[in-house]
C-alpha cells in the first residue's frame, strides 16, 4: 500500500507492506519435520521539496527486512533464526535540466542500521546444518553518492539520444556487535570472529561507474 500527497512545494510518498510466510521443513535423512509462520512488515516515506523547476531536496526513511530459510525459522529456543531488519535514511539534492540542456546531477548521503543480520554458513562447514542461515548481530553503513549525467544530443538536436553518466560512491560499513562462533566452530560464516568497530569486508569503500547509451526511436 502506498500513496502520494502533495501540498504546495511538498510531496510526501508514504508506503506500508505486510507479509506472512508459512514455513514447512522436512529432512528425510534425520526425520525432522517442523512448521512455523512468520509475519514481517516494511514501511517508509519520502519527503520531497521543490526548490525550483530544476532543483529539489529530499529525505527518505525506510524499514526493510530479510527473512531466514525454513530450516532455521522453524527451530525453537536459542537455535531459532529470526528475520533481519533494517532502517535506512537518505538525504539529498537533485538538479535536473535533462529536457532543456541534457544535464542532470544528484548528491545523496545515506546511512543504514541493520539488526539481527542474516548470513549463510560457510560452504563446507563442519556443522550438521551446513548451509543454514544465522543471525550475526548489528551492522551500520554510511556513505555519500554523486551522480552526473549529460546528453549532448539534446542541444545538438540529433536524431537519437546519447546519454552519458558518471557515479562515484563512498561507503563505510562496520560491525556494531561482535560476531562469535557457536558449537566450537560448527557454524562458521565469512564474518566469524569480527569484532565491534571493524569494517565489513567485501564492501568497497570507493566505487566509480562511467557509461553511455544510444537510444533510437524504435531501438
XYZ file of N, CA, C and O in Angstrom:
876
model
N 0.848 -1.189 0.000
C 0.000 0.000 0.000
C 0.881 1.236 0.000
O 1.827 1.340 0.785
N 0.638 2.172 -0.920
C 1.386 3.421 -0.916
C 0.469 4.556 -1.363
O -0.653 4.346 -1.813
N 0.984 5.778 -1.237
C 0.173 6.945 -1.547
C 1.108 8.072 -1.955
O 2.330 8.001 -1.777
N 0.519 9.116 -2.519
C 1.276 10.317 -2.894
C 0.465 11.528 -2.451
O -0.685 11.696 -2.861
N 1.058 12.348 -1.599
C 0.385 13.517 -1.048
C 1.155 14.768 -1.459
O 2.364 14.843 -1.226
N 0.472 15.725 -2.052
C 1.114 16.960 -2.482
C 0.456 18.161 -1.816
O -0.771 18.234 -1.696
N 1.318 19.089 -1.387
C 0.825 20.339 -0.806
C 1.868 21.421 -1.079
O 2.976 21.373 -0.545
N 1.504 22.379 -1.923
C 2.450 23.435 -2.276
C 3.685 22.851 -2.937
O 3.603 22.107 -3.916
N 4.848 23.155 -2.384
C 6.112 22.649 -2.918
C 6.485 21.270 -2.365
O 7.494 20.698 -2.760
N 5.679 20.754 -1.442
C 5.989 19.487 -0.791
C 5.275 18.316 -1.463
O 4.122 18.413 -1.852
N 5.989 17.191 -1.564
C 5.405 15.919 -1.986
C 5.839 14.850 -1.002
O 7.029 14.683 -0.743
N 4.869 14.136 -0.446
C 5.158 13.064 0.516
C 4.621 11.757 -0.058
O 3.487 11.692 -0.535
N 5.464 10.714 -0.015
C 5.065 9.403 -0.539
C 5.260 8.349 0.547
O 6.342 7.772 0.677
N 4.216 8.083 1.346
C 4.317 7.031 2.360
C 3.946 5.668 1.785
O 3.202 5.580 0.798
N 4.453 4.619 2.407
C 4.124 3.276 1.963
C 4.226 2.277 3.105
O 4.957 2.505 4.079
N 3.485 1.185 2.985
C 3.473 0.167 4.035
C 3.198 -1.188 3.400
O 2.414 -1.289 2.453
N 3.875 -2.238 3.911
C 3.717 -3.573 3.350
C 3.815 -4.618 4.456
O 4.673 -4.516 5.333
N 2.958 -5.615 4.421
C 2.969 -6.715 5.390
C 3.001 -8.038 4.638
O 2.301 -8.200 3.632
N 3.816 -8.979 5.111
C 3.875 -10.304 4.508
C 3.768 -11.369 5.602
O 4.315 -11.193 6.700
N 3.080 -12.433 5.302
C 3.020 -13.597 6.188
C 3.613 -14.778 5.437
O 3.220 -15.067 4.298
N 4.556 -15.468 6.084
C 5.197 -16.632 5.489
C 4.838 -17.864 6.310
O 4.945 -17.860 7.541
N 4.391 -18.902 5.634
C 4.124 -20.194 6.267
C 5.258 -21.149 5.908
O 5.430 -21.502 4.737
N 6.033 -21.537 6.923
C 7.201 -22.390 6.718
C 6.872 -23.862 6.983
O 6.106 -24.187 7.894
N 7.495 -24.736 6.197
C 7.458 -26.179 6.458
C 8.828 -26.736 6.111
O 9.345 -26.500 5.014
N 9.425 -27.440 7.064
C 10.764 -28.004 6.853
C 10.724 -29.499 7.146
O 10.249 -29.926 8.205
N 11.194 -30.291 6.193
C 11.237 -31.741 6.368
C 12.584 -32.266 5.893
O 13.013 -31.985 4.767
N 13.267 -32.986 6.770
C 14.570 -33.572 6.459
C 14.410 -35.088 6.480
O 14.234 -35.693 7.541
N 14.463 -35.726 5.330
C 14.223 -37.158 5.239
C 15.352 -37.982 5.868
O 15.129 -39.105 6.310
N 16.567 -37.431 5.907
C 17.683 -38.189 6.473
C 17.610 -38.255 7.998
O 17.961 -39.269 8.601
N 17.151 -37.178 8.637
C 17.092 -37.153 10.103
C 15.683 -37.368 10.653
O 15.504 -37.577 11.849
N 14.706 -37.265 9.779
C 13.327 -37.421 10.225
C 12.716 -36.156 10.786
O 11.590 -36.176 11.286
N 13.439 -35.041 10.713
C 12.920 -33.774 11.235
C 11.742 -33.304 10.388
O 11.781 -33.360 9.157
N 10.712 -32.839 11.053
C 9.522 -32.341 10.369
C 8.961 -31.194 11.199
O 8.344 -31.412 12.244
N 9.191 -29.967 10.742
C 8.816 -28.796 11.536
C 8.037 -27.804 10.685
O 8.203 -27.740 9.464
N 7.193 -27.024 11.341
C 6.423 -25.985 10.654
C 6.305 -24.767 11.564
O 6.316 -24.887 12.793
N 6.190 -23.612 10.969
C 6.030 -22.368 11.727
C 5.572 -21.286 10.760
O 5.500 -21.499 9.540
N 5.247 -20.116 11.295
C 4.890 -18.995 10.433
C 5.601 -17.742 10.919
O 6.073 -17.671 12.052
N 5.696 -16.760 10.042
C 6.404 -15.519 10.346
C 5.681 -14.365 9.664
O 5.370 -14.451 8.468
N 5.397 -13.315 10.412
C 4.798 -12.109 9.850
C 5.826 -10.976 9.908
O 6.397 -10.701 10.973
N 6.083 -10.359 8.787
C 7.080 -9.290 8.703
C 6.450 -8.073 8.042
O 5.452 -8.182 7.323
N 7.043 -6.906 8.281
C 6.494 -5.689 7.691
C 7.604 -4.730 7.295
O 8.708 -4.757 7.839
N 7.296 -3.933 6.311
C 8.206 -2.886 5.842
C 7.395 -1.604 5.689
O 6.200 -1.640 5.394
N 8.042 -0.479 5.888
C 7.351 0.808 5.765
C 8.368 1.886 5.435
O 9.570 1.722 5.662
N 7.878 2.973 4.890
C 8.789 4.062 4.579
C 8.061 5.266 4.030
O 6.858 5.222 3.748
N 8.815 6.338 3.882
C 8.252 7.553 3.310
C 9.373 8.419 2.763
O 10.493 8.422 3.285
N 9.061 9.133 1.691
C 9.991 10.126 1.152
C 9.331 11.500 1.227
O 8.120 11.635 1.026
N 10.135 12.500 1.522
C 9.677 13.882 1.621
C 10.487 14.697 0.623
O 11.712 14.772 0.712
N 9.783 15.271 -0.351
C 10.438 15.988 -1.439
C 10.004 17.453 -1.413
O 8.798 17.751 -1.350
N 10.985 18.366 -1.478
C 10.684 19.794 -1.500
C 11.198 20.392 -2.809
O 12.389 20.296 -3.129
N 10.295 21.006 -3.575
C 10.645 21.584 -4.870
C 11.183 22.995 -4.673
O 10.441 23.937 -4.377
N 12.484 23.161 -4.826
C 13.124 24.465 -4.674
C 12.828 25.348 -5.876
O 12.538 26.540 -5.743
N 12.916 24.758 -7.064
C 12.585 25.451 -8.312
C 12.185 24.397 -9.326
O 12.105 23.207 -9.004
N 11.945 24.810 -10.563
C 11.580 23.849 -11.594
C 12.703 22.851 -11.875
O 12.458 21.739 -12.359
N 13.941 23.259 -11.590
C 15.084 22.390 -11.874
C 15.645 21.696 -10.637
O 16.356 20.702 -10.759
N 15.363 22.222 -9.446
C 16.017 21.720 -8.247
C 15.015 21.235 -7.213
O 13.952 21.833 -7.042
N 15.389 20.160 -6.518
C 14.578 19.708 -5.387
C 15.473 19.036 -4.349
O 16.523 18.462 -4.685
N 15.070 19.135 -3.099
C 15.749 18.466 -1.995
C 14.824 17.375 -1.470
O 13.601 17.483 -1.574
N 15.396 16.325 -0.891
C 14.561 15.208 -0.460
C 15.172 14.491 0.736
O 16.385 14.560 1.000
N 14.292 13.811 1.466
C 14.710 12.951 2.574
C 13.814 11.720 2.555
O 12.604 11.817 2.310
N 14.405 10.571 2.804
C 13.635 9.337 2.837
C 14.052 8.458 3.995
O 15.224 8.425 4.377
N 13.100 7.761 4.577
C 13.381 6.787 5.638
C 12.573 5.525 5.337
O 11.387 5.604 4.995
N 13.218 4.374 5.422
C 12.562 3.117 5.070
C 12.985 2.001 6.020
O 14.163 1.897 6.396
N 12.018 1.194 6.410
C 12.300 -0.001 7.200
C 12.138 -1.208 6.287
O 11.126 -1.351 5.597
N 13.147 -2.104 6.290
C 13.089 -3.290 5.451
C 13.332 -4.552 6.256
O 13.548 -4.511 7.469
N 13.315 -5.688 5.570
C 13.536 -6.961 6.235
C 14.138 -7.966 5.274
O 14.055 -7.821 4.053
N 14.774 -8.990 5.848
C 15.255 -10.146 5.095
C 14.931 -11.374 5.929
O 15.268 -11.415 7.117
N 14.264 -12.345 5.340
C 13.763 -13.474 6.128
C 14.743 -14.647 6.104
O 15.497 -14.823 5.146
N 14.749 -15.479 7.162
C 15.616 -16.664 7.202
C 15.034 -17.796 6.370
O 13.874 -17.742 5.936
N 15.820 -18.843 6.187
C 15.343 -20.020 5.473
C 14.475 -20.897 6.357
O 14.425 -20.727 7.581
N 13.766 -21.874 5.768
C 12.840 -22.711 6.525
C 13.502 -23.510 7.651
O 12.911 -23.697 8.714
N 14.729 -23.985 7.424
C 15.385 -24.812 8.435
C 15.577 -24.057 9.740
O 15.249 -24.552 10.815
N 16.109 -22.830 9.661
C 16.360 -22.050 10.877
C 15.108 -21.418 11.447
O 14.964 -21.301 12.665
N 14.188 -21.001 10.576
C 12.989 -20.297 11.037
C 12.039 -21.207 11.800
O 11.224 -20.737 12.589
N 12.106 -22.511 11.560
C 11.180 -23.436 12.218
C 11.754 -24.049 13.489
O 11.091 -24.857 14.139
N 12.982 -23.668 13.859
C 13.556 -24.166 15.101
C 12.951 -23.425 16.292
O 12.214 -22.450 16.139
N 13.293 -23.878 17.487
C 12.777 -23.261 18.703
C 13.929 -22.839 19.606
O 15.068 -23.284 19.431
N 13.616 -21.969 20.578
C 14.612 -21.554 21.554
C 15.730 -20.739 20.946
O 15.527 -19.970 19.996
N 16.947 -20.923 21.482
C 18.102 -20.147 21.031
C 18.531 -20.487 19.610
O 19.260 -19.722 18.974
N 18.128 -21.652 19.110
C 18.522 -22.060 17.755
C 17.653 -21.416 16.678
O 17.981 -21.478 15.496
N 16.533 -20.826 17.062
C 15.621 -20.234 16.082
C 16.245 -19.009 15.425
O 16.824 -18.156 16.096
N 16.136 -18.913 14.116
C 16.688 -17.790 13.364
C 15.569 -16.791 13.071
O 14.545 -17.144 12.504
N 15.786 -15.556 13.475
C 14.786 -14.511 13.265
C 15.052 -13.711 12.006
O 16.095 -13.843 11.362
N 14.108 -12.852 11.651
C 14.272 -12.033 10.454
C 15.262 -10.893 10.704
O 15.401 -10.403 11.816
N 15.966 -10.526 9.667
C 16.845 -9.351 9.699
C 15.997 -8.114 9.432
O 15.117 -8.135 8.581
N 16.251 -7.043 10.167
C 15.538 -5.788 9.927
C 16.546 -4.674 9.660
O 17.695 -4.743 10.098
N 16.102 -3.676 8.946
C 16.977 -2.546 8.636
C 16.168 -1.258 8.623
O 14.983 -1.259 8.291
N 16.823 -0.172 9.021
C 16.238 1.162 8.920
C 17.241 2.020 8.152
O 18.375 2.212 8.596
N 16.820 2.489 6.987
C 17.712 3.264 6.136
C 17.229 4.690 5.952
O 16.021 4.949 5.877
N 18.179 5.603 5.900
C 17.889 7.017 5.693
C 18.689 7.514 4.496
O 19.809 7.060 4.245
N 18.136 8.458 3.766
C 18.891 9.144 2.721
C 18.406 10.586 2.630
O 17.224 10.877 2.800
N 19.349 11.467 2.398
C 19.023 12.881 2.235
C 19.852 13.397 1.063
O 21.014 13.012 0.893
N 19.234 14.221 0.240
C 19.977 14.631 -0.937
C 19.381 15.812 -1.670
O 18.414 16.455 -1.232
N 19.982 16.065 -2.823
C 19.665 17.226 -3.650
C 19.736 16.792 -5.104
O 20.652 16.058 -5.504
N 18.758 17.216 -5.906
C 18.751 16.899 -7.343
C 18.649 18.178 -8.159
O 17.910 19.095 -7.805
N 19.382 18.187 -9.255
C 19.295 19.272 -10.243
C 19.063 18.606 -11.594
O 19.855 17.764 -12.024
N 17.977 18.957 -12.265
C 17.605 18.258 -13.493
C 17.161 19.245 -14.572
O 16.133 19.900 -14.448
N 17.992 19.344 -15.629
C 17.607 20.102 -16.822
C 17.819 19.238 -18.053
O 18.254 19.707 -19.109
N 17.501 17.951 -17.897
C 17.758 17.000 -18.975
C 16.924 17.284 -20.219
O 17.355 16.997 -21.341
N 15.740 17.878 -20.054
C 14.904 18.175 -21.216
C 15.400 19.402 -21.978
O 15.237 19.488 -23.195
N 16.000 20.366 -21.258
C 16.441 21.617 -21.891
C 17.895 21.565 -22.346
O 18.227 21.969 -23.464
N 18.778 21.079 -21.470
C 20.212 21.101 -21.775
C 20.844 19.716 -21.799
O 22.000 19.569 -22.193
N 20.120 18.703 -21.354
C 20.676 17.355 -21.289
C 21.476 17.082 -20.038
O 22.068 16.012 -19.887
N 21.486 18.033 -19.091
C 22.335 17.914 -17.893
C 21.497 17.601 -16.654
O 20.419 18.163 -16.453
N 21.994 16.712 -15.818
C 21.378 16.447 -14.528
C 22.436 15.981 -13.533
O 23.474 15.413 -13.922
N 22.190 16.212 -12.251
C 23.125 15.771 -11.219
C 22.355 15.456 -9.942
O 21.228 15.911 -9.744
N 22.997 14.686 -9.074
C 22.366 14.266 -7.825
C 23.448 14.011 -6.775
O 24.487 13.417 -7.073
N 23.205 14.468 -5.559
C 24.117 14.249 -4.441
C 23.300 13.682 -3.283
O 22.309 14.294 -2.859
N 23.713 12.520 -2.766
C 22.928 11.813 -1.751
C 23.842 11.362 -0.610
O 24.912 10.785 -0.844
N 23.404 11.594 0.619
C 24.034 10.999 1.784
C 23.125 9.906 2.315
O 21.897 10.064 2.329
N 23.687 8.776 2.731
C 22.851 7.659 3.183
C 23.475 6.972 4.398
O 24.693 6.975 4.576
N 22.604 6.420 5.238
C 23.063 5.581 6.347
C 21.985 4.559 6.674
O 20.797 4.835 6.604
N 22.428 3.347 7.002
C 21.509 2.241 7.265
C 21.982 1.458 8.481
O 23.173 1.149 8.600
N 21.050 1.148 9.374
C 21.325 0.291 10.528
C 20.627 -1.044 10.312
O 19.409 -1.094 10.114
N 21.414 -2.129 10.345
C 20.869 -3.475 10.195
C 20.944 -4.195 11.534
O 21.980 -4.147 12.211
N 19.861 -4.867 11.914
C 19.796 -5.589 13.172
C 19.470 -7.052 12.900
O 18.692 -7.370 11.999
N 20.093 -7.950 13.683
C 19.829 -9.373 13.527
C 20.217 -9.853 12.128
O 19.504 -10.661 11.511
N 21.327 -9.352 11.615
C 21.728 -9.614 10.230
C 21.770 -11.111 9.942
O 22.292 -11.907 10.720
N 21.191 -11.506 8.801
C 21.120 -12.914 8.405
C 22.230 -13.220 7.408
O 22.334 -12.581 6.358
N 23.075 -14.219 7.748
C 24.195 -14.617 6.902
C 24.210 -16.139 6.794
O 24.018 -16.841 7.785
N 24.459 -16.695 5.593
C 24.538 -18.167 5.472
C 25.842 -18.704 6.042
O 26.863 -18.012 6.043
N 25.797 -19.946 6.540
C 27.028 -20.613 6.971
C 27.958 -20.766 5.779
O 27.532 -20.829 4.636
N 29.250 -20.860 6.076
C 30.224 -21.062 5.019
C 30.035 -22.422 4.381
O 29.774 -23.420 5.047
N 30.177 -22.486 3.063
C 30.108 -23.758 2.357
C 31.252 -24.654 2.817
O 32.389 -24.222 2.919
N 30.929 -25.896 3.100
C 31.961 -26.827 3.544
C 32.199 -26.798 5.033
O 33.169 -27.363 5.528
N 31.323 -26.151 5.792
C 31.483 -26.105 7.232
C 31.309 -27.470 7.855
O 30.822 -28.405 7.246
N 31.698 -27.565 9.138
C 31.682 -28.869 9.792
C 30.342 -29.203 10.412
O 30.127 -30.311 10.879
N 29.425 -28.260 10.453
C 28.167 -28.474 11.160
C 27.221 -29.399 10.421
O 27.266 -29.552 9.199
N 26.327 -30.015 11.191
C 25.342 -30.903 10.576
C 24.288 -30.126 9.814
O 23.587 -30.677 8.973
N 24.145 -28.840 10.125
C 23.175 -27.997 9.440
C 23.865 -27.103 8.420
O 23.550 -25.936 8.265
N 24.873 -27.651 7.738
C 25.656 -26.887 6.775
C 24.760 -26.190 5.761
O 23.823 -26.771 5.223
N 25.027 -24.909 5.488
C 24.269 -24.166 4.512
C 23.123 -23.373 5.106
O 22.457 -22.640 4.390
N 22.865 -23.502 6.414
C 21.803 -22.729 7.041
C 22.194 -21.260 7.151
O 23.354 -20.899 7.047
N 21.186 -20.440 7.408
C 21.447 -19.039 7.709
C 21.576 -18.851 9.214
O 21.056 -19.650 10.006
N 22.276 -17.784 9.624
C 22.495 -17.469 11.029
C 22.303 -15.976 11.250
O 22.572 -15.161 10.366
N 21.876 -15.592 12.445
C 21.846 -14.183 12.851
C 23.195 -13.831 13.445
O 23.677 -14.520 14.342
N 23.816 -12.759 12.953
C 25.160 -12.429 13.439
C 25.225 -11.100 14.190
O 26.277 -10.727 14.685
N 24.130 -10.329 14.287
C 24.167 -9.101 15.065
C 23.907 -7.856 14.240
O 23.151 -7.886 13.271
N 24.569 -6.754 14.612
C 24.258 -5.449 14.044
C 25.382 -4.933 13.140
O 26.564 -5.129 13.414
N 24.969 -4.263 12.066
C 25.898 -3.638 11.122
C 25.374 -2.257 10.774
O 24.155 -2.057 10.664
N 26.281 -1.298 10.619
C 25.890 0.054 10.213
C 26.667 0.454 8.966
O 27.874 0.241 8.875
N 25.965 1.024 7.996
C 26.619 1.538 6.788
C 26.315 3.024 6.647
O 25.216 3.475 6.955
N 27.309 3.758 6.197
C 27.166 5.188 5.936
C 27.903 5.517 4.649
O 28.871 4.855 4.308
N 27.444 6.554 3.956
C 28.161 6.906 2.746
C 27.566 8.100 2.029
O 26.611 8.727 2.484
N 28.172 8.395 0.890
C 27.727 9.510 0.057
C 27.884 9.101 -1.404
O 28.819 8.370 -1.764
N 26.935 9.540 -2.227
C 26.971 9.195 -3.643
C 26.739 10.434 -4.492
O 25.865 11.257 -4.184
N 27.525 10.536 -5.564
C 27.408 11.647 -6.507
C 27.116 11.087 -7.887
O 27.796 10.155 -8.343
N 26.093 11.625 -8.547
C 25.736 11.182 -9.894
C 25.698 12.385 -10.828
O 25.193 13.448 -10.464
N 26.211 12.176 -12.025
C 26.252 13.243 -13.025
C 25.849 12.653 -14.364
O 26.321 11.583 -14.752
N 24.953 13.344 -15.062
C 24.516 12.864 -16.361
C 24.485 13.980 -17.391
O 24.207 15.138 -17.069
N 24.792 13.626 -18.632
C 24.758 14.624 -19.714
C 24.451 13.922 -21.033
O 25.010 12.869 -21.352
N 23.552 14.535 -21.806
C 23.193 14.009 -23.120
C 23.411 15.105 -24.154
O 22.591 16.026 -24.284
N 24.527 15.052 -24.909
C 24.824 16.106 -25.899
C 23.827 16.156 -27.037
O 23.742 17.164 -27.742
N 23.045 15.100 -27.209
C 22.091 15.080 -28.315
C 20.935 16.051 -28.096
O 20.257 16.437 -29.048
N 20.695 16.482 -26.837
C 19.582 17.392 -26.554
C 19.827 18.756 -27.191
O 18.990 19.284 -27.921
N 20.994 19.339 -26.931
C 21.303 20.646 -27.510
C 21.650 20.530 -28.982
O 21.416 21.453 -29.759
N 22.217 19.390 -29.369
C 22.601 19.204 -30.765
C 21.446 18.828 -31.663
O 21.590 18.803 -32.883
N 20.287 18.513 -31.024
C 19.094 18.131 -31.769
C 19.373 16.982 -32.743
O 19.036 17.033 -33.931
N 20.062 15.965 -32.219
C 20.363 14.806 -33.040
C 19.100 13.976 -33.252
O 18.093 14.163 -32.584
N 19.175 13.023 -34.154
C 18.050 12.149 -34.416
C 17.970 10.973 -33.462
O 17.105 10.111 -33.609
N 18.876 10.920 -32.492
C 18.881 9.860 -31.482
C 19.443 10.444 -30.185
O 20.022 11.526 -30.167
N 19.256 9.697 -29.078
C 19.776 10.128 -27.786
C 21.094 9.415 -27.472
O 21.271 8.240 -27.820
N 21.992 10.140 -26.820
C 23.290 9.570 -26.459
C 23.682 10.032 -25.042
O 24.607 10.816 -24.864
N 22.956 9.548 -24.019
C 23.259 9.980 -22.650
C 24.545 9.357 -22.098
O 24.835 8.186 -22.361
N 25.290 10.153 -21.325
C 26.464 9.692 -20.595
C 26.183 9.840 -19.102
O 25.476 10.761 -18.689
N 26.748 8.944 -18.304
C 26.564 9.073 -16.856
C 27.872 8.749 -16.127
O 28.699 7.974 -16.606
N 28.026 9.351 -14.960
C 29.163 9.091 -14.077
C 28.645 9.051 -12.648
O 27.879 9.925 -12.235
N 29.032 8.031 -11.889
C 28.663 7.955 -10.486
C 29.898 7.628 -9.652
O 30.782 6.883 -10.097
N 29.955 8.179 -8.457
C 31.023 7.893 -7.501
C 30.365 7.691 -6.134
O 29.536 8.498 -5.718
N 30.739 6.612 -5.455
C 30.129 6.278 -4.167
C 31.200 5.963 -3.138
O 32.134 5.195 -3.416
N 31.064 6.571 -1.961
C 31.911 6.224 -0.817
C 31.037 5.547 0.231
O 29.974 6.063 0.594
N 31.461 4.379 0.718
C 30.690 3.617 1.699
C 31.573 3.201 2.860
O 32.685 2.691 2.650
N 31.094 3.428 4.066
C 31.757 2.937 5.267
C 30.794 1.993 5.977
O 29.700 2.400 6.370
N 31.165 0.728 6.094
C 30.313 -0.272 6.741
C 31.094 -0.904 7.883
O 32.223 -1.376 7.681
N 30.513 -0.942 9.078
C 31.211 -1.511 10.221
C 30.276 -2.328 11.102
O 29.065 -2.105 11.137
N 30.882 -3.296 11.792
C 30.134 -4.118 12.731
C 29.852 -3.327 13.999
O 30.735 -2.671 14.540
N 28.611 -3.402 14.474
C 28.229 -2.747 15.717
C 28.103 -3.747 16.866
O 27.695 -3.401 17.971
N 28.447 -5.002 16.598
C 28.484 -6.035 17.625
C 29.485 -7.097 17.191
O 29.857 -7.180 16.012
N 29.948 -7.905 18.149
C 30.888 -8.973 17.838
C 30.166 -10.115 17.130
O 28.996 -10.395 17.394
N 30.901 -10.783 16.229
C 30.354 -11.946 15.523
C 31.068 -13.180 16.044
O 32.201 -13.459 15.666
N 30.416 -13.894 16.954
C 31.038 -15.060 17.561
C 30.789 -16.318 16.759
O 30.204 -16.314 15.682
N 31.244 -17.435 17.305
C 31.025 -18.746 16.704
C 30.441 -19.659 17.770
O 30.744 -19.531 18.947
N 29.551 -20.567 17.376
C 28.932 -21.488 18.320
C 29.346 -22.918 18.028
O 29.819 -23.246 16.943
N 29.170 -23.792 19.012
C 29.468 -25.214 18.855
C 30.879 -25.455 18.342
O 31.107 -26.259 17.434
N 31.846 -24.715 18.902
C 33.259 -24.895 18.582
C 33.531 -24.853 17.080
O 34.218 -25.686 16.513
N 32.937 -23.851 16.422
C 33.237 -23.649 15.005
C 32.357 -24.434 14.069
O 32.586 -24.459 12.869
N 31.331 -25.119 14.612
C 30.479 -25.906 13.721
C 29.720 -25.022 12.744
O 29.430 -25.418 11.639
N 29.386 -23.787 13.181
C 28.605 -22.900 12.339
C 29.433 -21.674 11.989
O 29.295 -20.621 12.584
N 30.333 -21.823 11.061
C 31.198 -20.727 10.654
C 30.553 -19.979 9.494
O 29.858 -20.559 8.674
N 30.791 -18.644 9.443
C 30.392 -17.867 8.272
C 31.528 -16.944 7.919
O 32.543 -16.888 8.625
N 31.393 -16.207 6.840
C 32.517 -15.401 6.355
C 32.879 -14.259 7.302
O 33.948 -13.675 7.186
N 31.995 -13.943 8.274
C 32.273 -12.859 9.205
C 32.638 -13.353 10.608
O 32.823 -12.547 11.521
N 32.737 -14.654 10.807
C 33.038 -15.199 12.126
C 34.342 -14.619 12.676
O 35.363 -14.589 11.987
N 34.294 -14.157 13.925
C 35.475 -13.585 14.570
C 35.569 -12.078 14.457
O 36.440 -11.464 15.076
N 34.682 -11.452 13.692
C 34.701 -9.990 13.580
C 34.304 -9.360 14.918
O 33.507 -9.914 15.667
N 34.860 -8.202 15.218
C 34.567 -7.518 16.473
C 33.967 -6.143 16.202
O 34.138 -5.575 15.113
N 33.277 -5.631 17.194
C 32.607 -4.334 17.070
C 33.601 -3.249 16.663
O 34.696 -3.152 17.210
N 33.202 -2.435 15.687
C 34.055 -1.348 15.222
C 34.897 -1.688 14.006
O 35.462 -0.795 13.366
N 34.989 -2.974 13.660
C 35.759 -3.379 12.484
C 34.946 -3.176 11.211
O 33.731 -3.248 11.213
N 35.655 -2.935 10.108
C 34.983 -2.745 8.828
C 34.442 -4.068 8.299
O 35.051 -5.122 8.492
N 33.297 -3.995 7.628
C 32.712 -5.182 6.999
C 33.483 -5.473 5.711
O 33.617 -4.591 4.857
N 34.014 -6.695 5.552
C 34.779 -7.000 4.333
C 33.864 -7.124 3.115
O 32.637 -7.238 3.232
N 34.485 -7.131 1.967
C 33.812 -7.343 0.673
C 32.869 -6.215 0.279
O 32.048 -6.374 -0.624
N 32.964 -5.063 0.952
C 32.199 -3.885 0.544
C 33.210 -2.792 0.184
O 33.851 -2.218 1.069
N 33.414 -2.494 -1.089
C 34.400 -1.489 -1.491
C 34.074 -0.123 -0.889
O 32.915 0.302 -0.886
N 35.096 0.565 -0.372
C 34.864 1.898 0.176
C 34.564 2.909 -0.921
O 33.733 3.795 -0.745
N 35.250 2.789 -2.051
C 35.081 3.745 -3.139
C 34.761 2.987 -4.426
O 35.454 2.032 -4.786
N 33.698 3.416 -5.089
C 33.309 2.815 -6.362
C 33.019 3.911 -7.384
O 32.451 4.953 -7.043
N 33.423 3.660 -8.632
C 33.151 4.578 -9.734
C 32.447 3.821 -10.852
O 32.674 2.630 -11.038
N 31.619 4.528 -11.580
C 30.978 3.932 -12.754
C 30.842 5.004 -13.824
O 30.502 6.154 -13.535
N 31.137 4.630 -15.059
C 31.051 5.539 -16.196
C 30.423 4.781 -17.347
O 30.799 3.644 -17.626
N 29.435 5.379 -18.008
C 28.792 4.662 -19.093
C 28.063 5.577 -20.054
O 27.944 6.786 -19.828
N 27.603 4.988 -21.136
C 26.847 5.732 -22.141
C 25.824 4.795 -22.773
O 25.844 3.586 -22.544
N 24.919 5.376 -23.533
C 23.894 4.587 -24.218
C 23.514 5.273 -25.515
O 23.725 6.485 -25.689
N 22.960 4.492 -26.423
C 22.438 5.015 -27.681
C 20.975 4.616 -27.778
O 20.651 3.429 -27.706
N 20.086 5.587 -27.917
C 18.659 5.340 -27.917
C 18.046 5.902 -29.197
O 18.133 7.105 -29.454
N 17.436 5.020 -29.981
C 16.777 5.426 -31.213
C 15.267 5.267 -31.059
O 14.802 4.653 -30.107
N 14.500 5.792 -31.992
C 13.049 5.753 -31.896
C 12.513 4.337 -31.706
O 11.672 4.088 -30.852
N 13.024 3.401 -32.490
C 12.492 2.040 -32.434
C 13.530 1.039 -31.946
O 13.326 -0.169 -32.061
N 14.637 1.529 -31.361
C 15.685 0.615 -30.940
C 16.455 1.195 -29.785
O 16.857 2.363 -29.827
